[in-house]
Amino acid sequence: MRIAWGLAACAVLLGITACEPAASPSAPPATSPSGRVTVPANMYGENPPKPGQCLDTGNAIVVDCADPHDAEVVNTGKLTATSMPDEATAATLTIPPCREKIAEYLGGPDMDATNLVAMPLWPNQEQWAKGERWLLCTVAEVGSDENLVKRTGSVEGALQGNELFRFQTCSVSSPSRDAKIRRGPCDGPHLGEAVPGVISVGKPGGAIPGNDSMNRTAGAKCPALVKKYLGGASKEVTTAWRLPNAESWARGYTNLVCYAEATRPVKVRLRNLGQGALPS
């Protein structure tokens, strides 16, 4: 079956920072361009993908989840807009409900501490003109270059127990100083590691709290989460966090993420470091 779709993946496929939380506490907010990823303009077909099925988005086909794929369908629905929404509006309409379904599918709330992202898919202009209004909520993994990662196997339940660390976000940039998180492999040189226990600071559709309020929340809760992650308090690891900006908040990113940040790049995880020195 060949299908076509529109795409909203927090703009990660374009290397855009539209949904990247602003650094805390003093870095400027991320910029917010937007755009659509071009995929083959094939017909949707009469048999849409179902939850649990996997997609090869480059070829716009459904594949067995045991084969290489870059998206997994979590939920399906329909768009109710009377006219085809622009990119920003579509993202605001689709990402928050998709994130809620994906959290249930992954088995935990910590997606924002991982390289797993919500990627809603919807009709392109040609399909919209033919009356198609389908919506696919999919989950995808992004790599260091912010492109989709080809993987095998399902991610259902992936945030349960230690499975989270297979997808953990490690940052080669400084979580506390740099405006954008630049992902990198956790077994390669990196400074920061997102720790389990994302902190909700509101609900989609509600007003975004002020930065001072969110910083107070982070300052009260993140140190304990980082200490638990390390298994102690190391003088060479500090606590950092990332706050949602206004655009990411509108798209359902209502969590702040705590980071363990090393004073110099490391090539292994900081988890369970304890009070020891950074590995050489």
mmCIF file of C-alpha atoms in Angstrom:
data_model
loop_
_atom_site.group_PDB
_atom_site.id
_atom_site.type_symbol
_atom_site.label_atom_id
_atom_site.label_comp_id
_atom_site.label_asym_id
_atom_site.label_seq_id
_atom_site.Cartn_x
_atom_site.Cartn_y
_atom_site.Cartn_z
ATOM 1 C CA MET A 1 0.000 0.000 0.000
ATOM 2 C CA ARG A 2 1.369 3.393 -0.938
ATOM 3 C CA ILE A 3 0.285 6.454 0.969
ATOM 4 C CA ALA A 4 1.062 10.149 1.133
ATOM 5 C CA TRP A 5 0.974 12.472 4.058
ATOM 6 C CA GLY A 6 1.687 15.887 5.407
ATOM 7 C CA LEU A 7 4.137 16.062 8.251
ATOM 8 C CA ALA A 8 4.615 17.843 11.558
ATOM 9 C CA ALA A 9 7.495 16.496 13.643
ATOM 10 C CA CYS A 10 8.217 19.583 15.725
ATOM 11 C CA ALA A 11 10.125 20.620 12.621
ATOM 12 C CA VAL A 12 12.968 18.283 13.536
ATOM 13 C CA LEU A 13 13.254 16.953 10.003
ATOM 14 C CA LEU A 14 14.258 20.349 8.739
ATOM 15 C CA GLY A 15 16.740 20.998 11.515
ATOM 16 C CA ILE A 16 14.469 23.794 12.750
ATOM 17 C CA THR A 17 14.246 24.747 16.408
ATOM 18 C CA ALA A 18 10.556 25.602 16.464
ATOM 19 C CA CYS A 19 9.809 23.158 19.271
ATOM 20 C CA GLU A 20 13.189 23.247 20.948
ATOM 21 C CA PRO A 21 12.739 24.440 24.540
ATOM 22 C CA ALA A 22 14.593 27.604 25.367
ATOM 23 C CA ALA A 23 17.688 27.189 27.519
ATOM 24 C CA SER A 24 17.367 27.885 31.213
ATOM 25 C CA PRO A 25 17.848 30.206 32.828
ATOM 26 C CA SER A 26 19.322 32.910 30.585
ATOM 27 C CA ALA A 27 19.710 31.782 26.960
ATOM 28 C CA PRO A 28 17.438 33.392 24.340
ATOM 29 C CA PRO A 29 14.404 31.519 23.054
ATOM 30 C CA ALA A 30 14.710 29.439 19.917
ATOM 31 C CA THR A 31 13.653 30.769 16.541
ATOM 32 C CA SER A 32 10.404 29.579 15.017
ATOM 33 C CA PRO A 33 10.392 29.062 11.241
ATOM 34 C CA SER A 34 8.168 26.351 9.816
ATOM 35 C CA GLY A 35 7.828 24.287 6.667
ATOM 36 C CA ARG A 36 6.532 21.089 5.144
ATOM 37 C CA VAL A 37 8.606 18.049 4.344
ATOM 38 C CA THR A 38 8.024 16.881 0.777
ATOM 39 C CA VAL A 39 7.034 13.228 0.412
ATOM 40 C CA PRO A 40 5.856 11.276 -2.641
ATOM 41 C CA ALA A 41 2.425 12.506 -3.747
ATOM 42 C CA ASN A 42 0.859 9.046 -3.874
ATOM 43 C CA MET A 43 -2.793 8.344 -3.181
ATOM 44 C CA TYR A 44 -3.752 7.454 0.368
ATOM 45 C CA GLY A 45 -5.662 4.343 -0.634
ATOM 46 C CA GLU A 46 -8.734 2.687 0.867
ATOM 47 C CA ASN A 47 -6.893 0.876 3.681
ATOM 48 C CA PRO A 48 -5.227 3.450 5.946
ATOM 49 C CA PRO A 49 -2.477 2.396 8.349
ATOM 50 C CA LYS A 50 -3.607 1.154 11.736
ATOM 51 C CA PRO A 51 -2.165 1.648 15.235
ATOM 52 C CA GLY A 52 0.815 -0.610 15.723
ATOM 53 C CA GLN A 53 1.822 -0.585 12.061
ATOM 54 C CA CYS A 54 5.135 0.865 10.948
ATOM 55 C CA LEU A 55 5.950 3.197 8.061
ATOM 56 C CA ASP A 56 8.807 3.826 5.677
ATOM 57 C CA THR A 57 8.112 7.526 5.189
ATOM 58 C CA GLY A 58 10.741 7.985 2.479
ATOM 59 C CA ASN A 59 8.874 5.574 0.222
ATOM 60 C CA ALA A 60 5.447 6.320 1.736
ATOM 61 C CA ILE A 61 4.648 2.667 2.440
ATOM 62 C CA VAL A 62 3.555 0.509 5.347
ATOM 63 C CA VAL A 63 6.193 -2.084 6.334
ATOM 64 C CA ASP A 64 6.511 -4.851 8.877
ATOM 65 C CA CYS A 65 7.846 -3.428 12.145
ATOM 66 C CA ALA A 66 10.602 -6.058 12.048
ATOM 67 C CA ASP A 67 11.918 -4.352 8.896
ATOM 68 C CA PRO A 68 13.690 -0.966 8.830
ATOM 69 C CA HIS A 69 11.196 1.874 9.322
ATOM 70 C CA ASP A 70 11.192 5.436 10.604
ATOM 71 C CA ALA A 71 7.700 5.893 12.075
ATOM 72 C CA GLU A 72 5.195 3.860 14.054
ATOM 73 C CA VAL A 73 1.456 4.545 14.016
ATOM 74 C CA VAL A 74 0.024 5.102 17.495
ATOM 75 C CA ASN A 75 -3.443 6.486 16.795
ATOM 76 C CA THR A 76 -5.684 7.515 13.907
ATOM 77 C CA GLY A 77 -8.319 10.198 13.554
ATOM 78 C CA LYS A 78 -9.720 12.921 11.318
ATOM 79 C CA LEU A 79 -9.061 16.626 10.957
ATOM 80 C CA THR A 80 -12.162 18.753 11.522
ATOM 81 C CA ALA A 81 -10.892 22.014 9.973
ATOM 82 C CA THR A 82 -13.171 23.467 7.289
ATOM 83 C CA SER A 83 -10.164 24.514 5.190
ATOM 84 C CA MET A 84 -6.673 23.097 4.958
ATOM 85 C CA PRO A 85 -4.701 24.594 7.875
ATOM 86 C CA ASP A 86 -1.298 26.150 7.441
ATOM 87 C CA GLU A 87 1.722 24.407 8.958
ATOM 88 C CA ALA A 88 1.745 26.237 12.289
ATOM 89 C CA THR A 89 -2.004 25.794 12.810
ATOM 90 C CA ALA A 90 -1.898 22.128 11.835
ATOM 91 C CA ALA A 91 0.955 21.478 14.243
ATOM 92 C CA THR A 92 -0.891 23.212 17.072
ATOM 93 C CA LEU A 93 -4.027 21.166 16.331
ATOM 94 C CA THR A 94 -2.367 17.784 15.930
ATOM 95 C CA ILE A 95 0.710 17.546 18.131
ATOM 96 C CA PRO A 96 -0.901 17.944 21.612
ATOM 97 C CA PRO A 97 -3.462 15.107 21.210
ATOM 98 C CA CYS A 98 -0.863 12.944 19.482
ATOM 99 C CA ARG A 99 1.589 13.440 22.329
ATOM 100 C CA GLU A 100 -1.044 12.308 24.810
ATOM 101 C CA LYS A 101 -1.686 9.102 22.864
ATOM 102 C CA ILE A 102 2.019 8.495 22.369
ATOM 103 C CA ALA A 103 2.714 8.802 26.113
ATOM 104 C CA GLU A 104 0.161 6.041 26.706
ATOM 105 C CA TYR A 105 1.672 3.925 23.925
ATOM 106 C CA LEU A 106 5.239 4.327 25.174
ATOM 107 C CA GLY A 107 4.191 3.492 28.717
ATOM 108 C CA GLY A 108 5.413 6.628 30.448
ATOM 109 C CA PRO A 109 5.579 10.437 30.380
ATOM 110 C CA ASP A 110 9.311 10.849 29.729
ATOM 111 C CA MET A 111 9.328 11.157 25.924
ATOM 112 C CA ASP A 112 10.803 14.657 26.171
ATOM 113 C CA ALA A 113 13.918 13.195 27.817
ATOM 114 C CA THR A 114 14.454 10.928 24.805
ATOM 115 C CA ASN A 115 15.041 11.098 21.059
ATOM 116 C CA LEU A 116 11.484 9.879 20.425
ATOM 117 C CA VAL A 117 9.213 12.560 18.977
ATOM 118 C CA ALA A 118 5.578 12.961 18.013
ATOM 119 C CA MET A 119 5.125 13.098 14.243
ATOM 120 C CA PRO A 120 1.531 13.717 13.108
ATOM 121 C CA LEU A 121 0.822 13.018 9.428
ATOM 122 C CA TRP A 122 -2.077 14.483 7.441
ATOM 123 C CA PRO A 123 -3.222 14.893 3.791
ATOM 124 C CA ASN A 124 -1.285 16.985 1.326
ATOM 125 C CA GLN A 125 -3.031 19.699 -0.675
ATOM 126 C CA GLU A 126 -4.017 17.354 -3.502
ATOM 127 C CA GLN A 127 -5.563 14.857 -1.108
ATOM 128 C CA TRP A 128 -7.283 17.593 0.871
ATOM 129 C CA ALA A 129 -8.897 18.867 -2.321
ATOM 130 C CA LYS A 130 -10.308 15.354 -2.837
ATOM 131 C CA GLY A 131 -11.968 15.414 0.568
ATOM 132 C CA GLU A 132 -9.445 13.410 2.607
ATOM 133 C CA ARG A 133 -9.229 14.459 6.266
ATOM 134 C CA TRP A 134 -7.305 11.582 7.885
ATOM 135 C CA LEU A 135 -4.794 12.073 10.670
ATOM 136 C CA LEU A 136 -2.100 9.616 11.721
ATOM 137 C CA CYS A 137 -0.357 10.062 15.055
ATOM 138 C CA THR A 138 3.056 8.455 14.739
ATOM 139 C CA VAL A 139 6.137 8.271 16.913
ATOM 140 C CA ALA A 140 9.612 8.520 15.405
ATOM 141 C CA GLU A 141 13.213 8.565 16.572
ATOM 142 C CA VAL A 142 15.601 11.346 15.546
ATOM 143 C CA GLY A 143 19.369 11.176 15.417
ATOM 144 C CA SER A 144 22.232 13.569 15.990
ATOM 145 C CA ASP A 145 21.540 15.273 12.654
ATOM 146 C CA GLU A 146 17.849 15.737 13.602
ATOM 147 C CA ASN A 147 16.831 13.414 10.761
ATOM 148 C CA LEU A 148 14.636 10.372 11.266
ATOM 149 C CA VAL A 149 16.445 7.215 12.337
ATOM 150 C CA LYS A 150 15.690 3.934 10.585
ATOM 151 C CA ARG A 151 15.110 1.270 13.211
ATOM 152 C CA THR A 152 13.604 -2.188 13.634
ATOM 153 C CA GLY A 153 11.100 -3.385 16.204
ATOM 154 C CA SER A 154 8.220 -1.660 17.937
ATOM 155 C CA VAL A 155 8.620 1.119 20.506
ATOM 156 C CA GLU A 156 5.410 0.193 22.329
ATOM 157 C CA GLY A 157 6.236 0.295 26.051
ATOM 158 C CA ALA A 158 9.667 1.777 25.329
ATOM 159 C CA LEU A 159 9.605 4.127 28.338
ATOM 160 C CA GLN A 160 9.051 1.414 30.904
ATOM 161 C CA GLY A 161 11.945 0.543 33.205
ATOM 162 C CA ASN A 162 15.437 0.851 31.814
ATOM 163 C CA GLU A 163 14.226 0.733 28.215
ATOM 164 C CA LEU A 164 14.165 4.537 28.305
ATOM 165 C CA PHE A 165 17.960 4.661 28.200
ATOM 166 C CA ARG A 166 17.965 3.135 24.713
ATOM 167 C CA PHE A 167 16.453 6.416 23.512
ATOM 168 C CA GLN A 168 17.835 8.885 26.066
ATOM 169 C CA THR A 169 18.778 12.357 24.853
ATOM 170 C CA CYS A 170 22.446 13.197 25.283
ATOM 171 C CA SER A 171 23.607 16.666 24.288
ATOM 172 C CA VAL A 172 26.938 17.745 22.826
ATOM 173 C CA SER A 173 25.910 21.334 23.517
ATOM 174 C CA SER A 174 25.566 22.803 27.003
ATOM 175 C CA PRO A 175 22.003 22.393 28.312
ATOM 176 C CA SER A 176 22.460 25.367 30.642
ATOM 177 C CA ARG A 177 24.228 27.811 28.311
ATOM 178 C CA ASP A 178 23.383 27.077 24.683
ATOM 179 C CA ALA A 179 20.135 28.136 23.022
ATOM 180 C CA LYS A 180 19.651 24.760 21.331
ATOM 181 C CA ILE A 181 20.155 21.191 22.395
ATOM 182 C CA ARG A 182 22.408 19.438 19.869
ATOM 183 C CA ARG A 183 21.894 15.711 20.206
ATOM 184 C CA GLY A 184 24.793 13.293 20.196
ATOM 185 C CA PRO A 185 25.407 9.630 20.986
ATOM 186 C CA CYS A 186 25.615 8.849 24.688
ATOM 187 C CA ASP A 187 28.758 6.766 24.042
ATOM 188 C CA GLY A 188 30.407 9.671 22.208
ATOM 189 C CA PRO A 189 31.664 13.036 23.552
ATOM 190 C CA HIS A 190 28.766 14.893 25.180
ATOM 191 C CA LEU A 191 28.106 17.328 28.013
ATOM 192 C CA GLY A 192 24.515 16.770 29.026
ATOM 193 C CA GLU A 193 22.135 13.895 29.675
ATOM 194 C CA ALA A 194 18.376 14.293 30.038
ATOM 195 C CA VAL A 195 17.330 12.502 33.212
ATOM 196 C CA PRO A 196 14.112 10.522 33.750
ATOM 197 C CA GLY A 197 11.312 12.430 35.431
ATOM 198 C CA VAL A 198 10.110 15.225 33.139
ATOM 199 C CA ILE A 199 8.206 17.822 35.156
ATOM 200 C CA SER A 200 4.784 18.999 34.041
ATOM 201 C CA VAL A 201 4.289 22.743 34.460
ATOM 202 C CA GLY A 202 0.829 22.946 32.910
ATOM 203 C CA LYS A 203 -1.616 21.389 30.488
ATOM 204 C CA PRO A 204 -2.018 21.844 26.724
ATOM 205 C CA GLY A 205 -4.386 24.710 26.053
ATOM 206 C CA GLY A 206 -3.569 26.455 29.314
ATOM 207 C CA ALA A 207 -1.526 29.605 29.769
ATOM 208 C CA ILE A 208 2.241 29.189 29.800
ATOM 209 C CA PRO A 209 3.767 30.074 33.178
ATOM 210 C CA GLY A 210 6.377 32.793 33.357
ATOM 211 C CA ASN A 211 10.036 31.806 33.131
ATOM 212 C CA ASP A 212 10.610 32.844 36.740
ATOM 213 C CA SER A 213 7.897 30.466 37.891
ATOM 214 C CA MET A 214 9.196 27.591 35.784
ATOM 215 C CA ASN A 215 12.770 28.230 36.901
ATOM 216 C CA ARG A 216 11.661 28.073 40.534
ATOM 217 C CA THR A 217 9.942 24.751 39.867
ATOM 218 C CA ALA A 218 13.008 23.404 38.103
ATOM 219 C CA GLY A 219 15.332 24.668 40.816
ATOM 220 C CA ALA A 220 13.251 22.929 43.458
ATOM 221 C CA LYS A 221 12.902 19.570 41.676
ATOM 222 C CA CYS A 222 15.744 19.014 39.217
ATOM 223 C CA PRO A 223 18.625 18.724 41.723
ATOM 224 C CA ALA A 224 16.991 15.733 43.422
ATOM 225 C CA LEU A 225 16.319 14.032 40.063
ATOM 226 C CA VAL A 226 19.916 14.559 38.951
ATOM 227 C CA LYS A 227 21.277 13.294 42.275
ATOM 228 C CA LYS A 228 19.113 10.177 41.969
ATOM 229 C CA TYR A 229 20.334 9.657 38.403
ATOM 230 C CA LEU A 230 23.973 9.996 39.452
ATOM 231 C CA GLY A 231 23.538 7.969 42.617
ATOM 232 C CA GLY A 232 25.217 10.750 44.581
ATOM 233 C CA ALA A 233 26.473 14.314 44.252
ATOM 234 C CA SER A 234 29.504 14.845 42.044
ATOM 235 C CA LYS A 235 31.417 18.121 42.084
ATOM 236 C CA GLU A 236 32.014 17.707 38.355
ATOM 237 C CA VAL A 237 28.350 17.425 37.375
ATOM 238 C CA THR A 238 25.878 20.273 37.663
ATOM 239 C CA THR A 239 22.114 20.439 37.362
ATOM 240 C CA ALA A 240 20.584 22.109 34.313
ATOM 241 C CA TRP A 241 17.143 22.236 32.751
ATOM 242 C CA ARG A 242 15.271 23.236 29.618
ATOM 243 C CA LEU A 243 12.044 25.244 29.568
ATOM 244 C CA PRO A 244 9.318 25.266 26.887
ATOM 245 C CA ASN A 245 9.039 28.466 24.884
ATOM 246 C CA ALA A 246 5.726 29.944 23.730
ATOM 247 C CA GLU A 247 5.611 28.061 20.435
ATOM 248 C CA SER A 248 6.552 24.700 21.872
ATOM 249 C CA TRP A 249 3.983 25.248 24.647
ATOM 250 C CA ALA A 250 1.257 25.828 22.042
ATOM 251 C CA ARG A 251 2.209 22.478 20.505
ATOM 252 C CA GLY A 252 1.728 20.591 23.743
ATOM 253 C CA TYR A 253 5.259 20.689 25.140
ATOM 254 C CA THR A 254 4.212 21.633 28.671
ATOM 255 C CA ASN A 255 7.083 19.888 30.473
ATOM 256 C CA LEU A 256 10.483 21.011 31.629
ATOM 257 C CA VAL A 257 13.369 18.562 31.282
ATOM 258 C CA CYS A 258 16.182 18.210 33.819
ATOM 259 C CA TYR A 259 19.755 17.543 32.686
ATOM 260 C CA ALA A 260 22.907 16.292 34.325
ATOM 261 C CA GLU A 261 25.681 18.455 32.853
ATOM 262 C CA ALA A 262 29.357 17.517 33.030
ATOM 263 C CA THR A 263 32.046 20.148 33.395
ATOM 264 C CA ARG A 264 33.837 18.625 30.388
ATOM 265 C CA PRO A 265 32.808 16.241 27.574
ATOM 266 C CA VAL A 266 32.532 12.571 28.521
ATOM 267 C CA LYS A 267 32.176 9.480 26.347
ATOM 268 C CA VAL A 268 30.125 7.350 28.736
ATOM 269 C CA ARG A 269 26.875 7.948 30.590
ATOM 270 C CA LEU A 270 26.964 9.831 33.868
ATOM 271 C CA ARG A 271 24.299 7.543 35.281
ATOM 272 C CA ASN A 272 25.399 5.942 38.580
ATOM 273 C CA LEU A 273 28.581 8.024 38.632
ATOM 274 C CA GLY A 274 28.045 8.667 42.335
ATOM 275 C CA GLN A 275 30.436 11.099 43.981
ATOM 276 C CA GLY A 276 33.357 10.054 41.812
ATOM 277 C CA ALA A 277 35.335 12.050 39.287
ATOM 278 C CA LEU A 278 34.406 12.175 35.628
ATOM 279 C CA PRO A 279 35.804 9.282 33.608
ATOM 280 C CA SER A 280 38.857 10.101 31.512
#
